[in-house]
Amino acid sequence: MKLEECYIENFGKLHQMKCGLKGGMKSLTTENGWGKTTFSAFLKCMFYGMGSKKPGSRFDSSDYRKNYMPWQGGRFGGYVVFSNALGRFRITRFFGDRPSEDFFELRNEVTHEISKSYSEKIGEELFGIDSSGFEKSACIMQGAMEIGSNDSINTRLMGLLEGGGGDMNYEAAIGRLTAKRKEFIKTGGRGRIDKDKERIAELEDSLRTDDGMASEEWRTLNESLQRLEKDEKEKKAVKKSAERALKEFEESHENVKAEKGLIKSFICLFLMVLFSGLSAASFFMKLAPIQVTAVLCLISFICLIAFIVLIVLWFKNSKKSDKERDELEDALFESRSAYDESLKELETMQERMDSMKETIKKTKTGVQEQIAALRSRVKEDQARVDILDKALSCMRKARESLSGNYLDAMRNRFETYLKEVAPDNRKTSINTDFDILMEDHGLEHRLQEFSCGTQDVINICARFALVDALYKNEGPFVLMDDVFSNLDDKELSLAKEAAKKLSRRFQVIYLTCNSSRSIA
């Protein structure tokens, strides 16, 4: 694909600027402060949009919405015209304060009708790589030239998926597997397995604690039961004693009754004698002398006295007997009530102990079932973790194997560019993580340990090789923002030729602030 022209309504400091971009190599030489980096950001945002960023006080170079808000106000955006195998199109985008306020439109530049050939994700659909991958490959900016990789780059290089955003996405798959593993095992004991193990320990400890508490409660209840049983025996003995005393009283009362009967007989006899004496006295008073009458009267008086004494004795004994009976009956009633109460307490205590036995049994069974269920889940979860670990290990091994395969082609291109731009440079290599190592005095060193000029030369060659490796057919435009500023004259001349060579396959938009570094 090729860019043809662009128009910037407002973007950062750029305002109502139109620029033709036709040709394989478009070199723009402008003064410092013109807005080369802003221009590069505009072209990228036309294809990838701005996305969203959480607001923060620190500067974030990737927060285009905040960093390139128009200085002079006005509508924020513009358009770009490009052509490819499907035709000529115009992308129009305007941006708001948040993604929901953004505007996107794609039109066929020939018919001027709305086109459905691509969506808002036109950059990913055209180039088969996401925004970050585009920056790490086709966006070569001064001060940020290091070769890098992300999942969409790896996916495209490995040929697993045309376009980097599906379920076969390596980093997404690794992320999902890792996230799933973290559900079970997480640092700080926050995973489900750790929590289940902790819960099992708590339940087992509660079983031991409950056993101790139950044993103590059981001992207390048992002591109370023994005390009640002893009390019941004592009250039973008291009841029996009261019953025996009443029985003995009843038996003795039979004699009293006999005595009462005898007294009654004596009373009747005395009454008869008294009556007879009085009758006789009355009779003899008429016939007998006074002495006889006196004797009879005396006898009658004695009988009367005896009668009165017998009556008093009978009443006194009868009253005493009734009182004793009442006392014995009250004592028997109290002893029976106490005994019945003791029996009820004993039955209640026995019921409590039976209930406690059942509760302890049910509680233990419930806790043991919970422990068994948790242990079973821990075992199942651990098996899942083992499977996830094996899957992660296999995916990493597969990636290493595939990386080795695609890296060979990239290394070949890298060595070719390196020979063209820096033929006298030391032996250099790239590993599967895209780390560049350079040999010096028999030892390999990280590229960052060398001069800025050397780093730029190597990184430029690596970037060119990466773009070549990523796109066999139609690829994106390549943005180069003053990337030759640290090169010496020889390196600069060779690098320009390499850039021209790259522009035969990809459109190159080259920006510089120095005419000596411009590419004719």
XYZ file of C-alpha atoms in Angstrom:
520
model
C 0.000 0.000 0.000
C 1.080 3.592 -0.585
C 0.146 6.858 1.086
C -0.831 9.578 -1.410
C -1.639 12.631 0.691
C -2.776 13.757 4.104
C -4.505 16.767 5.616
C -4.190 17.855 9.248
C -6.963 20.090 10.566
C -5.462 20.251 14.037
C -3.021 17.862 15.674
C -0.663 19.114 18.359
C 0.953 22.247 16.959
C 0.178 21.317 13.326
C -2.757 23.246 11.901
C -4.515 23.081 8.525
C -1.578 21.452 6.797
C -1.813 19.443 3.591
C 1.056 17.222 2.442
C 1.581 15.094 -0.684
C 3.109 11.695 0.066
C 3.293 9.933 -3.296
C 6.367 7.912 -4.206
C 8.353 5.068 -2.692
C 10.621 7.415 -0.758
C 9.147 10.603 0.657
C 11.843 12.695 2.327
C 10.776 15.773 4.315
C 13.449 18.179 5.564
C 12.177 20.671 8.129
C 13.647 22.801 10.904
C 13.758 21.673 14.517
C 10.459 22.223 16.270
C 8.415 21.946 13.072
C 6.588 18.866 14.363
C 8.189 15.822 12.727
C 7.306 13.552 15.635
C 3.794 15.032 15.709
C 3.434 14.361 11.978
C 4.531 10.733 12.462
C 2.046 10.324 15.320
C -0.740 11.739 13.120
C -0.121 9.189 10.358
C -0.109 6.341 12.877
C -3.325 7.573 14.555
C -5.122 7.753 11.210
C -4.713 3.995 10.857
C -4.854 2.867 14.498
C -6.841 5.524 16.313
C -5.866 6.674 19.787
C -7.398 4.112 22.086
C -7.861 5.017 25.731
C -5.506 5.785 28.566
C -6.175 6.275 32.259
C -5.582 9.917 33.161
C -2.446 10.549 35.186
C -0.165 13.359 36.247
C 3.001 11.822 34.773
C 3.966 12.251 31.136
C 3.193 9.195 29.009
C 4.587 9.296 25.472
C 1.954 6.789 24.320
C -0.974 8.967 25.485
C -1.560 10.576 22.094
C -4.956 11.984 23.062
C -3.414 14.049 25.856
C -0.067 14.848 24.220
C -1.381 15.962 20.815
C -4.495 17.872 21.840
C -4.526 20.919 19.445
C -2.541 23.837 20.808
C -4.803 26.325 19.076
C -8.058 24.470 19.766
C -10.461 23.466 17.011
C -11.316 20.052 15.598
C -8.751 17.409 16.517
C -7.807 15.239 13.506
C -7.735 15.166 9.718
C -7.570 12.659 6.865
C -5.152 10.533 4.853
C -5.523 9.114 1.348
C -3.932 5.772 0.453
C -4.131 3.200 -2.304
C -3.717 -0.563 -2.381
C -4.884 -3.552 -4.366
C -8.541 -2.829 -3.457
C -8.493 0.783 -4.667
C -8.042 4.313 -3.348
C -9.464 5.229 0.063
C -9.723 8.215 2.364
C -9.550 7.704 6.133
C -11.047 10.567 8.127
C -10.693 10.646 11.898
C -11.490 13.284 14.487
C -10.829 12.763 18.159
C -12.626 13.877 21.288
C -11.732 13.961 24.940
C -12.563 10.251 25.211
C -12.801 7.331 22.748
C -16.608 7.432 22.740
C -16.404 10.907 21.148
C -14.082 9.827 18.308
C -15.249 9.951 14.667
C -14.156 7.526 11.942
C -15.100 7.406 8.294
C -13.732 5.453 5.329
C -14.648 6.506 1.811
C -13.776 5.271 -1.625
C -11.726 8.143 -3.015
C -12.955 7.473 -6.545
C -16.718 7.147 -5.901
C -16.718 9.222 -2.704
C -19.065 6.676 -1.179
C -18.785 5.221 2.317
C -16.700 2.060 2.124
C -17.115 -1.098 4.222
C -13.850 -2.600 2.997
C -12.255 -1.885 6.368
C -13.449 -0.986 9.842
C -12.089 1.349 12.514
C -9.366 -1.244 13.045
C -8.091 -0.571 9.564
C -4.427 -0.602 10.651
C -4.676 -4.150 11.987
C -6.754 -5.256 8.995
C -4.335 -3.755 6.450
C -1.007 -4.616 8.054
C -1.936 -7.686 10.099
C -0.293 -6.222 13.182
C -1.501 -4.194 16.152
C -0.607 -0.630 17.104
C 2.227 -1.649 19.409
C 3.619 -4.018 16.800
C 3.529 -1.235 14.206
C 5.512 1.053 16.531
C 8.075 -1.675 17.250
C 8.611 -2.489 13.574
C 7.630 0.122 10.942
C 7.839 3.200 13.196
C 11.586 3.979 13.507
C 11.933 7.050 15.692
C 15.026 8.856 16.925
C 15.767 7.739 20.486
C 13.464 4.731 20.192
C 15.053 2.563 17.547
C 15.655 -0.566 19.609
C 14.199 -3.639 18.006
C 11.353 -5.077 20.029
C 8.673 -7.683 19.878
C 5.148 -8.272 21.044
C 2.584 -10.977 20.467
C 1.269 -9.685 17.156
C 4.833 -9.558 15.793
C 5.585 -13.069 17.024
C 2.281 -14.376 15.705
C 2.858 -12.893 12.281
C 6.453 -14.061 12.132
C 5.486 -17.587 13.151
C 2.693 -17.621 10.597
C 0.194 -18.847 13.197
C -2.458 -16.327 12.386
C -2.844 -13.772 9.630
C -3.645 -10.694 11.666
C -2.793 -10.687 15.328
C -5.926 -10.794 17.404
C -7.455 -14.252 17.539
C -7.744 -17.050 19.975
C -4.445 -18.483 18.658
C -2.646 -15.352 19.806
C 0.378 -16.609 21.743
C 0.602 -13.915 24.409
C -3.174 -13.942 24.877
C -3.109 -17.740 25.203
C -0.213 -17.599 27.658
C -2.024 -14.838 29.526
C -5.225 -16.867 29.740
C -3.421 -19.984 30.898
C -1.434 -17.995 33.456
C -4.579 -16.209 34.668
C -6.338 -19.554 34.972
C -3.384 -20.947 36.924
C -3.510 -17.950 39.249
C -7.074 -18.880 40.144
C -5.595 -21.944 41.834
C -2.130 -20.788 42.944
C -1.302 -17.143 43.578
C 1.441 -15.387 45.520
C 0.568 -14.611 49.100
C -1.583 -17.712 49.441
C -4.507 -16.057 47.621
C -5.205 -18.888 45.180
C -8.074 -21.321 45.596
C -5.808 -24.256 46.466
C -4.096 -22.285 49.229
C -7.424 -21.031 50.553
C -8.879 -24.550 50.514
C -5.835 -25.916 52.346
C -6.131 -23.136 54.897
C -9.832 -23.927 55.320
C -9.055 -27.649 55.771
C -6.559 -26.778 58.517
C -9.170 -24.555 60.189
C -11.799 -27.304 60.039
C -9.397 -29.909 61.397
C -8.432 -27.535 64.181
C -12.119 -26.884 64.899
C -12.663 -30.640 65.132
C -9.919 -30.906 67.723
C -11.183 -27.818 69.560
C -14.783 -28.999 69.419
C -13.708 -32.403 70.696
C -12.032 -30.723 73.650
C -14.982 -28.447 74.252
C -17.399 -31.354 73.846
C -15.339 -33.462 76.224
C -15.376 -30.680 78.818
C -19.101 -30.096 78.368
C -19.704 -33.837 78.429
C -17.707 -34.143 81.644
C -19.714 -31.303 83.215
C -23.000 -32.863 82.163
C -21.889 -36.274 83.343
C -20.954 -34.860 86.732
C -24.348 -33.175 86.921
C -26.004 -36.452 85.973
C -24.125 -38.349 88.667
C -25.067 -35.675 91.185
C -28.711 -35.893 90.183
C -28.640 -39.679 90.384
C -27.198 -39.466 93.883
C -29.778 -36.850 94.810
C -32.527 -39.045 93.352
C -31.387 -41.983 95.465
C -31.347 -39.831 98.571
C -34.805 -38.444 97.865
C -36.047 -41.923 97.109
C -34.742 -43.045 100.495
C -36.452 -40.081 102.170
C -39.702 -40.952 100.391
C -39.478 -44.550 101.491
C -38.714 -43.425 105.048
C -41.765 -41.167 105.020
C -43.915 -43.963 103.645
C -42.600 -46.318 106.298
C -43.249 -43.774 109.065
C -46.796 -43.260 107.841
C -47.333 -46.995 107.648
C -46.042 -47.447 111.172
C -48.279 -44.590 112.259
C -51.224 -46.266 110.582
C -50.400 -49.507 112.366
C -49.988 -47.758 115.717
C -53.173 -45.858 115.076
C -55.064 -49.111 114.961
C -54.101 -49.624 118.666
C -55.172 -46.078 119.393
C -58.494 -46.863 117.781
C -58.774 -49.930 120.022
C -57.919 -47.794 123.016
C -60.524 -45.276 121.962
C -63.069 -48.054 121.696
C -62.166 -49.316 125.146
C -62.440 -45.794 126.524
C -65.815 -45.472 124.851
C -66.861 -48.781 126.474
C -65.684 -47.541 129.833
C -67.570 -44.318 129.312
C -70.726 -46.224 128.481
C -70.156 -48.454 131.479
C -69.580 -45.440 133.733
C -72.699 -43.829 132.382
C -74.638 -46.957 133.082
C -73.166 -47.246 136.550
C -73.779 -43.571 137.170
C -77.304 -43.864 135.938
C -77.861 -47.008 137.980
C -76.285 -45.374 141.050
C -78.418 -42.314 140.711
C -81.487 -44.447 140.228
C -80.576 -46.588 143.203
C -79.806 -43.514 145.301
C -83.178 -42.092 144.422
C -84.835 -45.376 145.343
C -82.917 -45.932 148.562
C -83.423 -42.381 149.663
C -86.954 -43.359 150.195
C -86.276 -46.694 151.861
C -82.691 -46.868 153.118
C -81.040 -44.838 155.700
C -79.027 -41.791 154.861
C -75.681 -43.657 154.973
C -76.620 -45.887 152.105
C -77.746 -42.936 150.060
C -74.520 -41.126 150.789
C -72.490 -44.094 149.635
C -74.395 -44.325 146.411
C -74.013 -40.632 145.778
C -70.264 -40.887 146.367
C -70.008 -43.754 143.951
C -71.921 -41.764 141.357
C -69.665 -38.732 141.874
C -66.584 -40.889 141.451
C -67.992 -42.310 138.261
C -68.664 -38.779 137.016
C -65.086 -37.711 137.727
C -63.792 -40.816 135.992
C -66.013 -40.054 133.029
C -64.693 -36.526 132.761
C -61.065 -37.753 132.967
C -61.701 -40.364 130.298
C -63.314 -37.770 128.051
C -60.282 -35.428 128.403
C -57.820 -38.239 127.762
C -59.700 -39.395 124.727
C -59.875 -35.912 123.209
C -56.184 -35.224 123.891
C -55.032 -38.494 122.368
C -57.296 -38.030 119.393
C -55.955 -34.513 118.698
C -52.326 -35.646 119.035
C -52.912 -38.555 116.686
C -54.452 -36.321 114.024
C -51.549 -33.880 114.242
C -48.986 -36.622 113.855
C -50.883 -37.990 110.879
C -50.958 -34.574 109.213
C -47.223 -34.098 109.768
C -46.415 -37.515 108.389
C -48.661 -37.013 105.371
C -47.081 -33.579 104.690
C -43.611 -35.078 104.953
C -44.594 -37.880 102.601
C -46.058 -35.407 100.088
C -42.918 -33.258 100.154
C -40.643 -36.272 99.794
C -42.707 -37.577 96.873
C -42.692 -34.123 95.187
C -38.936 -33.822 95.669
C -38.448 -37.309 94.320
C -40.664 -36.617 91.270
C -38.776 -33.357 90.612
C -35.486 -35.203 90.880
C -36.717 -37.776 88.383
C -37.731 -35.017 85.971
C -34.324 -33.315 86.288
C -32.653 -36.651 85.760
C -34.712 -37.316 82.638
C -34.017 -33.790 81.334
C -30.293 -34.227 81.902
C -30.339 -37.579 80.150
C -32.183 -36.019 77.210
C -29.554 -33.239 77.068
C -26.781 -35.784 76.996
C -28.525 -37.795 74.289
C -29.113 -34.597 72.285
C -25.480 -33.587 72.750
C -24.335 -36.983 71.511
C -26.456 -36.574 68.381
C -25.324 -32.952 67.817
C -21.648 -33.874 68.198
C -22.115 -36.749 65.805
C -23.876 -34.592 63.195
C -21.360 -31.742 63.579
C -18.405 -34.067 63.221
C -19.977 -35.736 60.210
C -20.682 -32.366 58.566
C -17.162 -31.047 59.174
C -15.603 -34.305 57.995
C -17.707 -34.146 54.819
C -16.532 -30.547 54.231
C -12.912 -31.602 54.718
C -13.361 -34.535 52.337
C -14.981 -32.280 49.705
C -12.218 -29.656 50.038
C -9.477 -32.288 49.816
C -11.115 -33.681 46.707
C -11.277 -30.201 45.165
C -7.645 -29.500 46.093
C -6.655 -32.749 44.395
C -8.667 -31.857 41.271
C -7.328 -28.290 41.233
C -3.755 -29.514 41.632
C -4.314 -31.839 38.691
C -5.557 -28.842 36.677
C -2.492 -26.836 37.711
C -0.256 -29.694 36.565
C -2.048 -29.712 33.209
C -1.743 -25.923 32.909
C 1.966 -26.100 33.768
C 2.488 -28.736 31.102
C 0.525 -26.663 28.586
C 2.546 -23.534 29.402
C 5.782 -25.477 29.170
C 4.788 -27.011 25.820
C 3.737 -23.623 24.433
C 7.008 -22.012 25.481
C 9.012 -24.862 23.987
C 6.954 -24.653 20.797
C 7.509 -20.915 20.669
C 11.239 -21.354 21.117
C 11.256 -23.907 18.318
C 9.162 -21.731 16.015
C 11.146 -18.651 16.974
C 14.292 -20.423 15.916
C 12.692 -21.189 12.555
C 11.490 -17.662 11.723
C 14.525 -16.047 13.339
C 16.828 -17.702 10.822
C 15.227 -15.768 7.950
C 15.332 -12.544 9.939
C 18.977 -13.104 10.916
C 19.875 -13.582 7.250
C 18.208 -10.288 6.315
C 19.841 -8.585 9.321
C 23.302 -9.778 8.297
C 22.654 -8.610 4.722
C 21.702 -5.070 5.840
C 24.574 -5.031 8.336
C 27.077 -5.828 5.609
C 25.634 -3.057 3.467
C 25.528 -0.359 6.177
C 28.421 -1.366 8.464
C 30.666 -3.835 6.634
C 33.517 -3.362 9.113
C 31.430 -3.937 12.242
C 31.950 -6.756 14.700
C 30.078 -10.059 14.723
C 26.484 -9.453 15.855
C 23.630 -11.816 16.731
C 19.923 -11.685 17.683
C 18.314 -14.132 20.092
C 14.679 -15.261 20.231
C 13.794 -12.364 22.569
C 15.169 -9.898 19.989
C 18.105 -9.004 22.217
C 21.090 -7.942 20.118
C 24.542 -9.111 21.219
C 27.839 -7.909 19.762
C 31.145 -9.705 20.064
C 34.213 -7.848 21.292
C 37.538 -9.450 22.214
C 36.013 -12.904 22.199
C 33.083 -11.987 24.506
C 29.486 -11.128 23.668
C 28.167 -7.840 25.033
C 24.719 -6.263 25.061
C 24.276 -3.644 22.359
C 23.502 -0.999 25.012
C 27.121 -1.170 26.159
C 28.373 0.349 22.876
C 28.320 3.936 21.533
C 25.081 5.611 20.426
C 26.268 5.633 16.804
C 27.003 1.907 16.858
C 23.664 1.231 18.511
C 21.803 3.257 15.873
C 23.520 1.488 12.967
C 22.758 -1.962 14.390
C 19.178 -1.047 15.351
C 18.429 0.428 11.923
C 19.625 -2.767 10.245
C 17.588 -4.866 12.696
C 14.470 -2.769 12.054
C 14.872 -3.080 8.278
C 15.322 -6.839 8.659
C 12.238 -7.086 10.873
C 10.071 -5.201 8.351
C 11.369 -7.443 5.563
C 10.612 -10.552 7.618
C 7.156 -9.392 8.679
C 5.806 -8.522 5.244
C 6.438 -10.774 2.294
C 3.830 -9.133 0.087
C 1.988 -5.858 0.755
C 3.170 -4.139 3.889
C 2.773 -0.824 5.684
C 4.534 2.446 5.087
C 7.742 2.849 7.115
C 8.155 5.994 9.228
C 11.717 7.161 9.874
C 12.151 10.208 12.115
C 15.721 11.559 11.896
C 17.218 8.150 12.652
C 20.625 8.894 11.075
C 21.658 11.774 13.336
C 24.333 9.728 15.207
C 25.935 8.179 12.115
C 29.267 9.238 10.693
C 29.578 10.235 7.026
C 30.405 6.741 5.789
C 27.652 5.088 7.807
C 25.201 7.804 6.774
C 25.868 7.280 3.079
C 25.490 3.497 3.384
C 22.370 3.815 5.547
C 20.723 6.080 2.964
C 21.341 3.482 0.293
C 19.870 0.795 2.524
C 16.797 2.989 3.073
C 16.421 3.473 -0.674
C 16.654 -0.258 -1.115
C 13.938 -0.742 1.514
C 11.735 1.836 -0.283
C 11.603 -0.411 -3.347
C 9.395 -2.784 -1.310
C 7.807 -0.420 1.198
C 6.900 3.236 1.059
C 9.308 5.129 3.337
C 8.344 8.451 4.952
C 11.664 9.926 6.017
C 11.795 13.044 8.219
C 14.929 15.012 9.088
C 15.904 18.477 10.263
C 19.249 18.569 8.402
C 19.603 18.680 4.634
C 22.858 16.712 4.851
C 20.835 13.773 6.148
C 18.020 14.089 3.613
C 17.555 11.345 1.022
C 17.320 12.477 -2.576
